[in-house]
PDB file of C-alpha atoms and ligand atoms in Angstrom:
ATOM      1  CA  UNK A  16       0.000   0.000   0.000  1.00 47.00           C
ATOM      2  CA  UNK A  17       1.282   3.259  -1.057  1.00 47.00           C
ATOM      3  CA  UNK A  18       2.484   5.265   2.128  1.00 50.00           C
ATOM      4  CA  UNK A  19       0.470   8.466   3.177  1.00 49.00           C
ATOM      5  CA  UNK A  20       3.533  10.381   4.102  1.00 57.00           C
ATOM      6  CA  UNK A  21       5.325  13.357   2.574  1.00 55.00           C
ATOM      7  CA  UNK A  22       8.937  13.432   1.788  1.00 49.00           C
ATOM      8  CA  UNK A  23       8.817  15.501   5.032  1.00 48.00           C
ATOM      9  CA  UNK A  24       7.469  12.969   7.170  1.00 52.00           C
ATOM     10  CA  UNK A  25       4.663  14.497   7.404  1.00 52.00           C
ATOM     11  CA  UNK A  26       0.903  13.027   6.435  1.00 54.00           C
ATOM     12  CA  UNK A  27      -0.648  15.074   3.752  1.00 54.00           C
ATOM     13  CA  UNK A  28      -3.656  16.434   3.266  1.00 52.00           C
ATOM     14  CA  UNK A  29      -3.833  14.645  -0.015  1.00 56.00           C
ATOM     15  CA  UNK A  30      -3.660  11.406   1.657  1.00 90.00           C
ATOM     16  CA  UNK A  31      -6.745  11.803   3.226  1.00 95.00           C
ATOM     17  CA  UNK A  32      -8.852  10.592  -0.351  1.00 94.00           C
ATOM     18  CA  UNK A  33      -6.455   7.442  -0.427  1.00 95.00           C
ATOM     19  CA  UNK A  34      -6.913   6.312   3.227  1.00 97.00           C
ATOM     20  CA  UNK A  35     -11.217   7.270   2.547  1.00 97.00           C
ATOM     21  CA  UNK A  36     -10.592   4.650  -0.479  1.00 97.00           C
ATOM     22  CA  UNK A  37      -9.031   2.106   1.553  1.00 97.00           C
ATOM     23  CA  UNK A  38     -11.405   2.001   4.251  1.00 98.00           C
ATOM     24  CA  UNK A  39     -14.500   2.112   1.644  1.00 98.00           C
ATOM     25  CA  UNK A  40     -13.050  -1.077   0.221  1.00 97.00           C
ATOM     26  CA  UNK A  41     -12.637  -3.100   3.535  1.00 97.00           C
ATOM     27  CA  UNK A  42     -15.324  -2.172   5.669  1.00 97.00           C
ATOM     28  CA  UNK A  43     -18.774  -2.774   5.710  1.00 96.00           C
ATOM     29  CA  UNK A  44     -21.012  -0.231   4.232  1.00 97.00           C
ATOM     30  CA  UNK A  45     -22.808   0.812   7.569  1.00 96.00           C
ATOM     31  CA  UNK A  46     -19.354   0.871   9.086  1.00 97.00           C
ATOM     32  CA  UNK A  47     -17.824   2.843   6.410  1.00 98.00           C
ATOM     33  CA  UNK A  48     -20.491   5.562   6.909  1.00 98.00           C
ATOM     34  CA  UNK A  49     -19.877   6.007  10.652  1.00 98.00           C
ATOM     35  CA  UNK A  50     -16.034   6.150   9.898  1.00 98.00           C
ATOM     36  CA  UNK A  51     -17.202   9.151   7.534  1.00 98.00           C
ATOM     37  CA  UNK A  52     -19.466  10.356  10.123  1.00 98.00           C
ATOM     38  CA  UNK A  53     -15.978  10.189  12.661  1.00 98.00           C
ATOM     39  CA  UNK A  54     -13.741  11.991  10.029  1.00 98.00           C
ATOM     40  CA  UNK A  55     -16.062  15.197   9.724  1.00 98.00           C
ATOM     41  CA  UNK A  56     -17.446  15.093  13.579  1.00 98.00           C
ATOM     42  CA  UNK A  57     -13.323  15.254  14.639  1.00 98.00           C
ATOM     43  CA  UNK A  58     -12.522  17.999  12.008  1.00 98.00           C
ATOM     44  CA  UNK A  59     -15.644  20.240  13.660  1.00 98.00           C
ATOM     45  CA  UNK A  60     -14.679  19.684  16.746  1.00 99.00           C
ATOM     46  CA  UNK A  61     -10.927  20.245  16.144  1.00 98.00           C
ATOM     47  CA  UNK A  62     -11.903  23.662  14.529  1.00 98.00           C
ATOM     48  CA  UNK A  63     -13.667  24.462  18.008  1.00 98.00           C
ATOM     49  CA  UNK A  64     -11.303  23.561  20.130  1.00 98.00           C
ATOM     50  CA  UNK A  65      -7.946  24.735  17.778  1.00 98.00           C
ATOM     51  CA  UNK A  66      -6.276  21.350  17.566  1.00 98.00           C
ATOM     52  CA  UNK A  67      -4.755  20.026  13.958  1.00 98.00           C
ATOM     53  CA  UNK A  68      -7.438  19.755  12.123  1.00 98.00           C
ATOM     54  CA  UNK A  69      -5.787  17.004   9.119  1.00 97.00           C
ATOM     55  CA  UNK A  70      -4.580  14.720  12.487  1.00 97.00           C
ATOM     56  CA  UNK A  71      -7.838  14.317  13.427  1.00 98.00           C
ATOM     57  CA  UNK A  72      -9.408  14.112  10.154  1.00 98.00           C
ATOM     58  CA  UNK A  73      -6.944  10.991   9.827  1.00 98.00           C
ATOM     59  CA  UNK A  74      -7.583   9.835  13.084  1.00 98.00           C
ATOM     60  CA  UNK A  75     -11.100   9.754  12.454  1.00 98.00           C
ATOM     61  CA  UNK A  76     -11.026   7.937   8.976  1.00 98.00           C
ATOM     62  CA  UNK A  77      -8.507   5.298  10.793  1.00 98.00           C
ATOM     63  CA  UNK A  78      -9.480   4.394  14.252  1.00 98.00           C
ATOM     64  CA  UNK A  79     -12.031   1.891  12.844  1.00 98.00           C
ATOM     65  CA  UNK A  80      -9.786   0.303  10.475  1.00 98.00           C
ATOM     66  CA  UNK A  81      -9.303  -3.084  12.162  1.00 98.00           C
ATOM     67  CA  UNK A  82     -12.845  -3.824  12.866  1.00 98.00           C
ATOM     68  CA  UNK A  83     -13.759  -5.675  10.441  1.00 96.00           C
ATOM     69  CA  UNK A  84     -11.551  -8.439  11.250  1.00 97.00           C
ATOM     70  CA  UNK A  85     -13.091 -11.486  13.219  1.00 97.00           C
ATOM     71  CA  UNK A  86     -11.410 -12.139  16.406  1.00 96.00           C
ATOM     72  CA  UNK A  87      -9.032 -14.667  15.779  1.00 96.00           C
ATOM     73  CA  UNK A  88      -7.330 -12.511  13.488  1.00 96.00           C
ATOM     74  CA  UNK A  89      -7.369  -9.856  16.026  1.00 94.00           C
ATOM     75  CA  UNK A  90      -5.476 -11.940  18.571  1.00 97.00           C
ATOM     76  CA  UNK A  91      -3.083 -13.543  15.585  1.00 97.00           C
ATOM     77  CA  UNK A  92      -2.116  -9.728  14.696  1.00 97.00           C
ATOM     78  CA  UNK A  93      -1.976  -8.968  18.497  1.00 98.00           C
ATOM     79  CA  UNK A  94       0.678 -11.959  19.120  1.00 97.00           C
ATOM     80  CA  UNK A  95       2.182 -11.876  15.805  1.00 98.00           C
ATOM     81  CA  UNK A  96       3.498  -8.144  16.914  1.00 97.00           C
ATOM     82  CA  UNK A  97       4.202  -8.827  20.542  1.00 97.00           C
ATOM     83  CA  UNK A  98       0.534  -6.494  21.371  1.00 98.00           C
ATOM     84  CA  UNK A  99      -0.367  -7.809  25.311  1.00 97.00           C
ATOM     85  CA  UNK A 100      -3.517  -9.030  25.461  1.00 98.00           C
ATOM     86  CA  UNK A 101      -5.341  -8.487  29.320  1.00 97.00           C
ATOM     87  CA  UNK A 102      -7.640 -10.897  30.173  1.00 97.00           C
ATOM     88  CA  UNK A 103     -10.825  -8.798  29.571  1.00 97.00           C
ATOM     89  CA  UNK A 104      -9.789  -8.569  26.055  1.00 97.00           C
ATOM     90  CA  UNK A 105      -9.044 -12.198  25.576  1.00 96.00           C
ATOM     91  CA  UNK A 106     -12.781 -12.689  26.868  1.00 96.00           C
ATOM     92  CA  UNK A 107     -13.956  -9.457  24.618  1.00 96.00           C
ATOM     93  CA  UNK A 108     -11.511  -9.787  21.884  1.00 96.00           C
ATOM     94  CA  UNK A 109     -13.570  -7.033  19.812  1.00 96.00           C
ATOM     95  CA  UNK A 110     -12.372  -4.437  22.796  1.00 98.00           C
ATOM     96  CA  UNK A 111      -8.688  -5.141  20.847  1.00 98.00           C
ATOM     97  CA  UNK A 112      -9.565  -3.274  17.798  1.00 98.00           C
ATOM     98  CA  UNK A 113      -8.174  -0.328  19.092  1.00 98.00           C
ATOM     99  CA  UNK A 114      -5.487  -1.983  19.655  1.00 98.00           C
ATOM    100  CA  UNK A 115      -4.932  -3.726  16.170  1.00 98.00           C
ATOM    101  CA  UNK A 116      -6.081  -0.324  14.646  1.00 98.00           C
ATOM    102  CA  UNK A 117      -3.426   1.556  16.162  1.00 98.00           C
ATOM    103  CA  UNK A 118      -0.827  -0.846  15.081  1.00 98.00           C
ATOM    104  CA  UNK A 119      -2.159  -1.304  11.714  1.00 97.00           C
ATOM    105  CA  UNK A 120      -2.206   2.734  10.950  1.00 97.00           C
ATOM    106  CA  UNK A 121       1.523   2.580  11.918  1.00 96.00           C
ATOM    107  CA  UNK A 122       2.318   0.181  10.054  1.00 96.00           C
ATOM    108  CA  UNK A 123      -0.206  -0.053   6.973  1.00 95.00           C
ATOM    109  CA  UNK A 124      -1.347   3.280   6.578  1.00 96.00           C
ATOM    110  CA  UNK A 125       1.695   5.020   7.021  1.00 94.00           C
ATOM    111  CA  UNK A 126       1.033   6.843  10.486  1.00 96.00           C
ATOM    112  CA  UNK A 127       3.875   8.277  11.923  1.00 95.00           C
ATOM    113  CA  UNK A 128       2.882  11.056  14.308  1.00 96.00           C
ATOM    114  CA  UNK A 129       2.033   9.324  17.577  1.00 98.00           C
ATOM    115  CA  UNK A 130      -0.835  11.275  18.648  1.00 98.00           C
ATOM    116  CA  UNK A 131      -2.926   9.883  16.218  1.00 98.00           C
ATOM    117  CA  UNK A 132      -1.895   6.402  16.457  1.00 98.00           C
ATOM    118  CA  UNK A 133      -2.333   7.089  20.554  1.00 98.00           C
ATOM    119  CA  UNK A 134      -5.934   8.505  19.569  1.00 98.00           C
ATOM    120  CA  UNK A 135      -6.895   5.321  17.569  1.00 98.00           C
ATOM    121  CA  UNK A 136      -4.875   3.211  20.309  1.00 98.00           C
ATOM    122  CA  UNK A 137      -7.341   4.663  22.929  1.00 98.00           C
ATOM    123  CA  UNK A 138     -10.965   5.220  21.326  1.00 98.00           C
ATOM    124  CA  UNK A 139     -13.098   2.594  22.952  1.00 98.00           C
ATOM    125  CA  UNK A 140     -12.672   2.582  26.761  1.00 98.00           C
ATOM    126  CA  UNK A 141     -11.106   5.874  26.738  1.00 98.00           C
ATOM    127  CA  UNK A 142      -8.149   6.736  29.316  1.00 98.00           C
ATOM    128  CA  UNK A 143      -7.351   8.878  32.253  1.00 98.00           C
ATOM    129  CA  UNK A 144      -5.771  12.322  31.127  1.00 98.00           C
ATOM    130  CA  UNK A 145      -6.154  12.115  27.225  1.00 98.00           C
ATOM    131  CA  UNK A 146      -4.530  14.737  24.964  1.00 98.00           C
ATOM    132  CA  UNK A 147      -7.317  16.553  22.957  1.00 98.00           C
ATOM    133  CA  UNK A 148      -6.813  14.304  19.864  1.00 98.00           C
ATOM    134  CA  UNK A 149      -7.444  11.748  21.681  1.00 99.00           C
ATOM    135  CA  UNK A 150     -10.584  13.369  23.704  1.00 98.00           C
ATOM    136  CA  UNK A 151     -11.771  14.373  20.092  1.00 99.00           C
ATOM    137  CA  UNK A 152     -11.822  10.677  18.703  1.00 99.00           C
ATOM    138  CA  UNK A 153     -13.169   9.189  21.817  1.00 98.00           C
ATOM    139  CA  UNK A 154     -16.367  11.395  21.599  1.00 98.00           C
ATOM    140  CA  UNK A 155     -17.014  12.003  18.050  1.00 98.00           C
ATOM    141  CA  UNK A 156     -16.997   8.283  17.674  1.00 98.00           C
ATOM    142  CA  UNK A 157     -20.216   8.089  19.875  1.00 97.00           C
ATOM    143  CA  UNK A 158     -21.687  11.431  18.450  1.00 96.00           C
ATOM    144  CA  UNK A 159     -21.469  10.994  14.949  1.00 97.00           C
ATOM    145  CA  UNK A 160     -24.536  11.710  12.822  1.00 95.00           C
ATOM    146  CA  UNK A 161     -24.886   8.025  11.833  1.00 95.00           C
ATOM    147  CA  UNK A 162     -24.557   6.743  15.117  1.00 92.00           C
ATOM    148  CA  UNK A 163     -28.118   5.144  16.962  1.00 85.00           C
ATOM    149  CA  UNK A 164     -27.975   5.104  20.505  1.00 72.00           C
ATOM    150  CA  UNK A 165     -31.040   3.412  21.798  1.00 66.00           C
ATOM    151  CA  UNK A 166     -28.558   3.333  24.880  1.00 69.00           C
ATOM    152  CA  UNK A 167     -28.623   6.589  25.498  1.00 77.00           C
ATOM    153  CA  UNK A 168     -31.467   8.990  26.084  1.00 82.00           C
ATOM    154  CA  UNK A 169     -29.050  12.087  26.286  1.00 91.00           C
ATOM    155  CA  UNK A 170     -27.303  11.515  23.101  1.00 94.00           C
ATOM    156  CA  UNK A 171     -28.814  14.528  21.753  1.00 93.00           C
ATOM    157  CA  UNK A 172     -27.647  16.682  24.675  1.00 95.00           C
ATOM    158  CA  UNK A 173     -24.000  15.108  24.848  1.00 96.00           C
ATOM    159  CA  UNK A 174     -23.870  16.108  21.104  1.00 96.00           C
ATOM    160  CA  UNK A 175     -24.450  19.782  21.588  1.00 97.00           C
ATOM    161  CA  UNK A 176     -22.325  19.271  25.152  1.00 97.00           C
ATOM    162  CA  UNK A 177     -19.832  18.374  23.080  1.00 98.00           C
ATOM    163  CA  UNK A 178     -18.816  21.337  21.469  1.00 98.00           C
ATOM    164  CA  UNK A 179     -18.779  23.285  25.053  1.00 98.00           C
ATOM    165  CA  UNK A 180     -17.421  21.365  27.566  1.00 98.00           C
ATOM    166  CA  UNK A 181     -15.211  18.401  26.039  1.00 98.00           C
ATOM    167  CA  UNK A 182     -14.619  16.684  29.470  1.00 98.00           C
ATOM    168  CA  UNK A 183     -17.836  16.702  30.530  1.00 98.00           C
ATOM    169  CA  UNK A 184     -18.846  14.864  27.382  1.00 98.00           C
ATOM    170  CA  UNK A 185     -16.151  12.401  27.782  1.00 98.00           C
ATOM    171  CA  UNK A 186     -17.685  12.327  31.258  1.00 98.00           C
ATOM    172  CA  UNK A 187     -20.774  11.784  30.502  1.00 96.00           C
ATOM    173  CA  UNK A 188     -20.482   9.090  27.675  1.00 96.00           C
ATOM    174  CA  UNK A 189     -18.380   7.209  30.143  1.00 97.00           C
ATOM    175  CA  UNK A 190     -21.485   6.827  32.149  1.00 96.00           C
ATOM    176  CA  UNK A 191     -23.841   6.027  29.033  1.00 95.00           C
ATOM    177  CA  UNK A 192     -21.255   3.231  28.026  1.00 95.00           C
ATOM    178  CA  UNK A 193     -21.308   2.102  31.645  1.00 96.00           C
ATOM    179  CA  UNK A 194     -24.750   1.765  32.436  1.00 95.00           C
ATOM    180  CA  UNK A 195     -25.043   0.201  29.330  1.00 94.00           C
ATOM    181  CA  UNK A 196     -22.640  -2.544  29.923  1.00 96.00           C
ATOM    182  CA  UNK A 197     -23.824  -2.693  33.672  1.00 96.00           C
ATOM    183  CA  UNK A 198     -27.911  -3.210  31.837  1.00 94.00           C
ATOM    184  CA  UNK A 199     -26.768  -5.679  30.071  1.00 94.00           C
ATOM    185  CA  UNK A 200     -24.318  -7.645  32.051  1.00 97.00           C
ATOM    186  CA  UNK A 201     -21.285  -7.448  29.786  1.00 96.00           C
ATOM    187  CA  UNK A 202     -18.213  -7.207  31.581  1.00 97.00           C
ATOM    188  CA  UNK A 203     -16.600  -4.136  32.285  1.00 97.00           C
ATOM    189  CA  UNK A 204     -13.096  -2.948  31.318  1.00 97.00           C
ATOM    190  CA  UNK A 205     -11.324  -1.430  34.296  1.00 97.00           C
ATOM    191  CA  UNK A 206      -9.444   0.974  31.748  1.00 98.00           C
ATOM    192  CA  UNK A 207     -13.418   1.734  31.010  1.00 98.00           C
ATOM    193  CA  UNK A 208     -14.031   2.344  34.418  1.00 98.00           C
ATOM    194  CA  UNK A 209     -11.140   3.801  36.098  1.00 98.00           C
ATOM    195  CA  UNK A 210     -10.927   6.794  32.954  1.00 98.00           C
ATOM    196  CA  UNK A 211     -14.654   7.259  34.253  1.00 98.00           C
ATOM    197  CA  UNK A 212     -13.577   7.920  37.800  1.00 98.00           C
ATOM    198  CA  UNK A 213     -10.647  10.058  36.383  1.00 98.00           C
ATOM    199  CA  UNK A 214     -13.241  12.349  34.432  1.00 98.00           C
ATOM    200  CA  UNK A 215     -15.710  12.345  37.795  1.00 97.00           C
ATOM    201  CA  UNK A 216     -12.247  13.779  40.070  1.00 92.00           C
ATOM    202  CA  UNK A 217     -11.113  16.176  37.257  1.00 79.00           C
ATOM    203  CA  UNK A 218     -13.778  17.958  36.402  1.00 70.00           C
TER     204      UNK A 218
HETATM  205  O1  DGI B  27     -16.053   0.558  17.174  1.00 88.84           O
HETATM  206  P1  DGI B  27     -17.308   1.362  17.440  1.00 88.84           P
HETATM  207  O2  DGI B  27     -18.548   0.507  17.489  1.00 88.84           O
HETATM  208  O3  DGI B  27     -17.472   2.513  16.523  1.00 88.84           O
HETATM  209  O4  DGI B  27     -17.152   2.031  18.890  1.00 88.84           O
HETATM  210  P2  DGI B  27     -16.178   1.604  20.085  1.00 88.84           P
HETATM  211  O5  DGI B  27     -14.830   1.276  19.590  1.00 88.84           O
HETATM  212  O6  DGI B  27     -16.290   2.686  21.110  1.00 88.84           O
HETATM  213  O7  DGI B  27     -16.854   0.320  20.630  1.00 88.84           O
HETATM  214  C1  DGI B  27     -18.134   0.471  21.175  1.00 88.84           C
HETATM  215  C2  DGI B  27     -18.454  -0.659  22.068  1.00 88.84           C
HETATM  216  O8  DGI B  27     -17.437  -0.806  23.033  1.00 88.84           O
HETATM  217  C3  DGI B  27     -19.748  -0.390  22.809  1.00 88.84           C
HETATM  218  O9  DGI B  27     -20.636  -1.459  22.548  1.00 88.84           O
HETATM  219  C4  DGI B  27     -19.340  -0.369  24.252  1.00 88.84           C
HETATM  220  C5  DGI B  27     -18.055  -1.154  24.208  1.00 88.84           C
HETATM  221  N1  DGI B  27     -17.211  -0.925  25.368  1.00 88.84           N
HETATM  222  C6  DGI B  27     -16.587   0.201  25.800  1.00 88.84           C
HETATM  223  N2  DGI B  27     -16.000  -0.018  26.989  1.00 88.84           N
HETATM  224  C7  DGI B  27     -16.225  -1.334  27.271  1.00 88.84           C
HETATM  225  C8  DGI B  27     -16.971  -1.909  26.231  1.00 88.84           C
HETATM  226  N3  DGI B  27     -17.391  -3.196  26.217  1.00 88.84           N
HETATM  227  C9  DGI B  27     -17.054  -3.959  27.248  1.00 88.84           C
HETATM  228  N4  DGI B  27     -17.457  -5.232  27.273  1.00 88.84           N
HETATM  229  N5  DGI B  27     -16.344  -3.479  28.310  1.00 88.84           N
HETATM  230  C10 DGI B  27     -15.903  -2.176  28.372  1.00 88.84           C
HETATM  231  O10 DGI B  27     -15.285  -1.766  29.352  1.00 88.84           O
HETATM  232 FE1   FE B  28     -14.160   1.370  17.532  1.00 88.84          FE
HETATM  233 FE1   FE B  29     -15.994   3.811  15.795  1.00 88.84          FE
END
């Protein structure tokens, strides 16, 4: 696969169309949209809050780009490149497509700047103390336009939230994704749960 990196190291804006084409072609339709959906809701909300706004455009378009891969070659990639595997994740194994996502941007998409790769490493339980790439990918994953959250009652509010008071969104779809899980008795991630208590102290 062609790299998306300039002769400066950098990624370039023109890279953006490539990476679009490569996800079209390996995910799912539905899926595709919502990675759409990611790569404009991070680019609005970078504008708002002044951060890069071609990282998280790039970011956005990649942080979904292992989930289309059934589990077991989730944990092959995982093993194959020395990626630790807790025991939550052996029991959720689609939790590691963050994981696998992050290490596949690196290394098939041509990712070098770490913040991004740290932003798709991170999206799904979140962490304590994220940089604002990071905060920007975790919550315009579960406000994009295409996303359904039966879940979630306040979806519309944490949307508009969103653009105001970035931690209290994070906050605040910590504790949508938690009752969730808690409703119906998946397990819990403590990564999930202790970046909830992290956005509870700091706030
Ligand atoms: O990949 P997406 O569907 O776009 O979104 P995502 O990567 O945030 O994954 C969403 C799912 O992840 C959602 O169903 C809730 C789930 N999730 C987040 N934290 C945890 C978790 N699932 C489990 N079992 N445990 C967690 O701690
Ligand atoms: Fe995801
Ligand atoms: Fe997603």
């Amino acid at each position: 696969m062609k790299k998306a990196i300039g002769a400066d190291g950098m990624e370039k804006e023109a890279s953006l169309s490539h990476l679009r084409k490569a996800m079209k072609k390996i995910q799912k339709k539905k899926r595709f949209e919502h990675t759409l959906g990611v790569e404009y809701t991070a680019a609005a909300l970078a504008m708002r809050y002044e951060s890069p706004i071609q990282e998280a455009r790039l970011a956005g378009l990649l942080h979904d780009c292992t989930k289309c891969l059934p589990d077991e070659k989730q944990l092959a990639i995982c093993k194959k490149h020395d990626i630790v595997i807790t025991e939550v994740e052996y029991r959720n194994p689609f939790l590691l497509h963050a994981k696998t996502g992050a290490w596949m941007a690196g290394e098939r998409y041509g990712i070098q700047n770490p913040g991004i790769i740290n932003a798709i490493r991170h999206h799904t339980t979140g962490k304590p103390d994220m940089s604002l790439l990071e905060k920007i990918i975790f919550v315009s994953d579960y406000i994009e336009p295409n996303r359904r959250m039966a879940s979630n009652a306040r979806l519309e509010e944490i949307r508009k939230l969103a653009f105001t008071d970035l931690d209290e969104a994070v906050r605040q779809i910590l504790q949508g994704t938690l009752d969730y899980l808690k409703a119906s008795g998946r397990e819990i991630d403590a990564v999930t749960e202790v970046t909830y208590a992290y956005y509870c102290k700091n706030l």
